[in-house]
């Protein structure tokens, strides 16, 4: 399954995951959402029924598009409510949610449009009918669970009933009433806020006080007793603690009998340890003494932990929320270059140039609107096999255009402070969370009102939320403390340029590597002869696992060449351990083998390096770091011992080409591997390329360590290994237009593909 499995980690699979954080709600939209959350279920249903009646009266039982529904909703707001969504009016999406929940509206998403089918209003069931439906479903769920599991947990039972019978579960039934002291309404138990002692960073000290409520289970029958069988939270709730006299909540007592007219009390204590909102669902299982049948009741429990005094002030908004609007900027100002930080002392002559790869004007024109033009959509929807390079370079340009737009959010008017050494310090809020991201060697642009130049300042040092900058001498001479400067941020285009070059170089790769087939896969002779070199595992856990052991043997033999070999599985299944074990066996069993081991992030690459050094001599391993990477205490000492770090310049270096050729393993990030493709290194130098966590990278990024660095026809190797999980979170994507690239569902197909 190497062909389709390798595609599972490509960008056309992960470009479907979109970040909606850059589309913040307006103040009125947020107020409308708050208004919706505060309404009771009965009021919500009443409002939904009123809009439904207006909808049927004006439209009838038809299929209606989303735009037409929006127009009807606007008329409803103007003529009936005489209001618009805000503090006293719900949004359209809230009405749609309620009508769908009530089975009065059915959504149907078709290519390019959204439609809804208006259905007849469902008949209101009587309490007796609701109870009978619930009891029937309860018996059915219990029977299904007991047929596969001898002991059925309360959580399993409630989850099986909650979606369809939520309202029935919330109601008192069988003459049993469950109430609570404090704030109790609509089956919801709300604790008063608990004030915490102090907040230190993200950790919070123990609560200064806890809250306790009494939950009373009352048998209102005159003749028959009831039994409380179980009482527990259906999801983990360490901040909520249950206690009762008979230890039913602890599971030490099988049941407690509640006589007619008697109440049984359960105490619930809320003791939060963090400043947050806590919610959980409390379930009761009881048995009717008259019929012997069991039934369930649920209550929703919530509470919040709050800070006091100065701690509360720290988490308050610093300024009122305002939607982002790009600021107008004077264009075409002459740029005065600044002072760059000291570069690496050793320079290796490049044999392969790196072009600029700016967005072409015709592509810029096609991407001007909110949605791609038909011409651009045709490129994005064309057959991948015939359109591989064009598709991905277009997607990279779409992403870059969005990055240009997003970085404008951080443009500000700020003051600068002078420091000894000729630096100017800029305070950047959010820098510690990489919002925006600034590293050594990056640059920003600065000007001020009435000035005719824009000065480029280079980052020499980054500390928490401060950056040390150096500009042209003229700027330092004209600098005035306290002046408000227009700060314009930029982003580093080097990763984009390296991915574009990898796409150019991919034209020279055999098509069997990018698009393997059953006829071409496994078409190379084995690299390892088991009878000549015995296999002795370093990791006994891998040896004892049949699938992991087989994967190591297959990689060692190179049976998939020229197709990539894929290691995939859920979290915790040992993908990284298997990958590292395979690398160690390649080094031991294949003479002359050289490995390029990559990962999308520095932390993942450091982990690979650390695991390799447990059995591979340090003299054979190089951890190649980007020049811009800061020296951090988070880097393990073992990794630093095989890194080339210049203490005089305080930055990482790249060794001379003669030194690089001596190492058998080079570990780096996917993007840093692009530096190796620029220097005079033979394409058959690396016999194996391993990419861990490849599901977190877009396809052009995975091509950077392959194109120009791996020769699939190398008789000593040419093996590419991809490890990761395509079902986990993919790479961070910024452009909403990327959803035009539809996933061909290659992963499910790959698991059944005979290749």
XYZ file of C-alpha atoms in Angstrom, residues 250-513:
264
model
C -17.798 4.961 46.206
C -19.100 1.650 44.863
C -18.758 -0.047 48.267
C -22.506 -0.674 48.614
C -24.572 -2.402 45.936
C -27.798 -0.460 46.610
C -29.735 1.519 49.169
C -33.511 1.266 49.612
C -35.555 4.458 49.837
C -38.859 3.958 51.596
C -42.080 5.804 50.518
C -42.023 9.455 51.511
C -38.314 9.290 52.512
C -35.361 11.199 51.017
C -31.776 10.030 50.629
C -29.028 12.652 50.563
C -25.856 12.759 48.443
C -23.312 15.502 49.063
C -21.445 17.009 46.114
C -18.340 19.108 46.860
C -16.757 21.419 44.306
C -13.049 22.195 44.895
C -11.384 23.604 41.765
C -7.606 23.843 41.497
C -7.395 26.064 38.437
C -9.031 29.222 37.198
C -11.533 27.754 34.759
C -15.135 26.695 34.183
C -15.926 23.110 35.166
C -18.836 21.080 33.822
C -19.852 17.466 34.253
C -22.907 15.198 34.071
C -24.119 13.383 37.180
C -26.140 10.206 36.567
C -28.396 8.241 38.904
C -29.568 4.671 38.307
C -32.630 3.625 40.319
C -34.977 0.675 40.457
C -38.756 0.753 40.799
C -39.880 -1.503 43.643
C -43.248 -2.156 42.026
C -42.101 -3.296 38.574
C -38.434 -4.136 39.232
C -37.362 -2.154 36.153
C -34.423 0.251 36.375
C -34.418 3.832 35.120
C -32.024 6.773 34.985
C -31.996 10.469 35.849
C -29.217 12.941 35.014
C -28.261 16.328 36.391
C -25.807 18.784 34.841
C -23.297 20.144 37.361
C -21.194 23.251 36.750
C -18.946 25.629 38.689
C -16.069 28.033 38.187
C -12.786 28.844 39.842
C -11.932 32.535 39.941
C -8.923 34.569 40.971
C -9.154 37.617 43.172
C -7.570 41.036 43.336
C -4.460 41.534 41.253
C -4.666 38.049 39.699
C -8.075 38.806 38.219
C -6.800 42.050 36.739
C -4.023 40.187 34.914
C -6.493 38.145 32.869
C -8.788 41.018 31.958
C -8.712 42.312 28.347
C -6.158 45.059 27.872
C -8.387 46.900 25.437
C -11.923 46.613 24.004
C -12.307 44.115 21.194
C -12.257 45.591 17.716
C -12.491 43.536 14.487
C -9.288 43.462 12.462
C -9.126 45.925 9.603
C -5.897 46.243 7.585
C -4.372 49.662 8.077
C -3.643 51.813 5.074
C 0.074 52.130 4.565
C 2.150 54.479 2.519
C 3.551 52.422 -0.322
C 6.721 52.824 -2.297
C 8.838 54.424 0.450
C 12.592 53.954 -0.050
C 13.933 51.260 2.273
C 17.145 51.898 4.206
C 18.863 48.622 5.109
C 20.002 47.976 8.671
C 22.834 46.095 10.365
C 22.589 42.322 10.048
C 23.583 40.041 12.947
C 26.913 38.216 12.609
C 26.506 35.271 10.243
C 28.141 31.854 10.344
C 31.903 31.925 10.116
C 32.086 28.942 7.773
C 30.478 29.276 4.359
C 30.121 26.379 1.936
C 29.943 27.299 -1.710
C 26.503 26.697 -3.171
C 26.183 24.534 -6.247
C 22.419 24.945 -6.498
C 20.903 28.425 -6.388
C 17.731 29.246 -4.524
C 15.387 31.444 -6.562
C 13.072 34.030 -5.032
C 9.806 32.359 -6.139
C 7.649 35.441 -5.736
C 3.915 35.108 -6.387
C 3.416 35.689 -10.134
C 1.262 38.724 -11.036
C -1.270 36.555 -12.864
C -1.716 34.416 -9.731
C -2.066 37.548 -7.613
C -4.824 38.701 -9.944
C -6.610 35.339 -9.701
C -6.559 35.455 -5.883
C -7.865 38.989 -5.415
C -11.387 37.999 -4.373
C -12.573 36.028 -1.374
C -12.940 32.888 -3.483
C -10.672 31.557 -6.245
C -11.641 32.307 -9.817
C -12.806 29.537 -12.128
C -9.375 29.413 -13.727
C -7.705 28.902 -10.359
C -10.312 26.366 -9.268
C -9.595 24.375 -12.424
C -5.934 24.149 -11.380
C -6.838 23.080 -7.847
C -9.283 20.403 -9.006
C -7.221 18.960 -11.849
C -5.901 15.399 -11.731
C -2.977 15.223 -9.300
C -0.953 12.828 -11.430
C -1.009 15.243 -14.367
C -0.867 18.419 -12.305
C 1.409 17.631 -9.345
C 3.872 20.523 -9.503
C 1.347 23.134 -10.667
C -1.118 22.210 -7.932
C 1.305 22.406 -5.033
C 3.125 25.538 -6.132
C -0.274 27.223 -6.481
C -1.237 26.083 -2.994
C 2.028 27.457 -1.640
C 1.309 30.820 -3.240
C -2.207 30.798 -1.779
C -0.743 30.119 1.661
C 1.887 32.818 1.261
C -0.704 35.386 0.254
C -2.697 34.544 3.375
C 0.454 34.834 5.490
C 1.015 38.326 4.080
C -2.525 39.200 5.115
C -2.269 37.632 8.585
C 1.016 39.307 9.510
C -0.628 42.705 9.060
C -2.643 42.025 12.221
C 0.442 42.669 14.302
C 1.341 46.053 12.774
C 1.294 48.639 15.548
C 2.325 52.091 16.608
C 4.942 51.482 19.294
C 7.794 53.206 21.053
C 11.382 51.953 21.097
C 13.877 51.954 23.948
C 17.639 52.406 23.592
C 20.068 50.067 25.366
C 23.846 49.907 25.760
C 25.604 48.417 22.753
C 23.695 50.411 20.162
C 20.553 48.271 20.204
C 16.961 49.457 20.136
C 14.496 47.293 22.061
C 10.925 46.694 20.872
C 8.281 45.246 23.199
C 6.128 42.770 21.215
C 3.019 41.473 22.984
C 2.416 37.808 22.206
C 5.999 37.120 21.120
C 6.383 34.351 23.695
C 3.482 32.516 21.962
C 4.958 33.199 18.476
C 2.263 35.747 17.656
C 4.103 37.043 15.674
C 7.134 34.771 15.347
C 10.503 36.543 15.377
C 13.898 34.859 15.387
C 17.456 36.014 15.089
C 18.081 37.291 11.556
C 14.471 38.316 10.912
C 13.684 41.925 10.120
C 10.940 44.502 10.639
C 10.234 47.853 8.981
C 9.939 51.106 10.908
C 8.956 54.624 9.919
C 7.113 57.539 11.497
C 4.636 60.214 10.537
C 5.951 62.656 7.975
C 9.140 60.706 7.220
C 10.035 59.749 3.648
C 12.003 56.540 4.327
C 11.263 53.143 5.803
C 14.068 51.604 7.863
C 14.761 47.879 7.962
C 15.852 46.670 11.396
C 17.373 43.224 11.930
C 16.730 41.079 14.996
C 19.957 40.370 16.895
C 18.483 38.915 20.066
C 15.093 37.716 21.346
C 14.206 37.556 25.038
C 10.665 36.724 26.185
C 8.577 39.547 24.631
C 11.458 41.848 23.685
C 13.589 41.983 20.540
C 16.935 43.745 20.164
C 17.211 45.523 16.822
C 19.881 47.332 14.848
C 19.078 49.803 12.065
C 21.088 52.008 9.771
C 23.264 54.523 11.620
C 21.034 57.336 10.315
C 18.006 55.911 12.149
C 19.923 55.609 15.426
C 21.049 59.207 14.996
C 17.489 60.472 14.425
C 15.962 58.234 17.124
C 13.836 60.077 19.713
C 12.764 58.293 22.861
C 8.989 58.299 23.349
C 8.173 58.829 19.666
C 5.419 56.616 18.237
C 6.827 54.584 15.351
C 4.852 52.679 12.703
C 5.997 49.062 13.078
C 5.488 46.696 10.138
C 6.194 42.994 10.635
C 7.245 40.476 7.985
C 7.701 36.723 7.900
C 10.606 34.591 6.759
C 10.077 33.373 3.173
C 12.947 30.862 3.224
C 10.745 27.807 4.018
C 8.419 28.707 1.130
C 11.324 29.153 -1.269
C 12.839 25.800 -0.286
C 9.526 24.048 -0.865
C 9.181 25.664 -4.298
C 12.676 24.499 -5.211
C 11.852 20.995 -3.993
C 8.896 20.958 -6.375
C 11.204 22.021 -9.222
C 13.677 19.255 -8.324
C 10.876 16.696 -8.021
C 10.674 16.669 -11.821
C 13.943 14.703 -11.747
C 12.600 12.110 -9.309
C 11.326 8.833 -10.777
C 7.585 8.900 -11.183
C 7.452 5.584 -9.354
C 8.478 7.393 -6.152
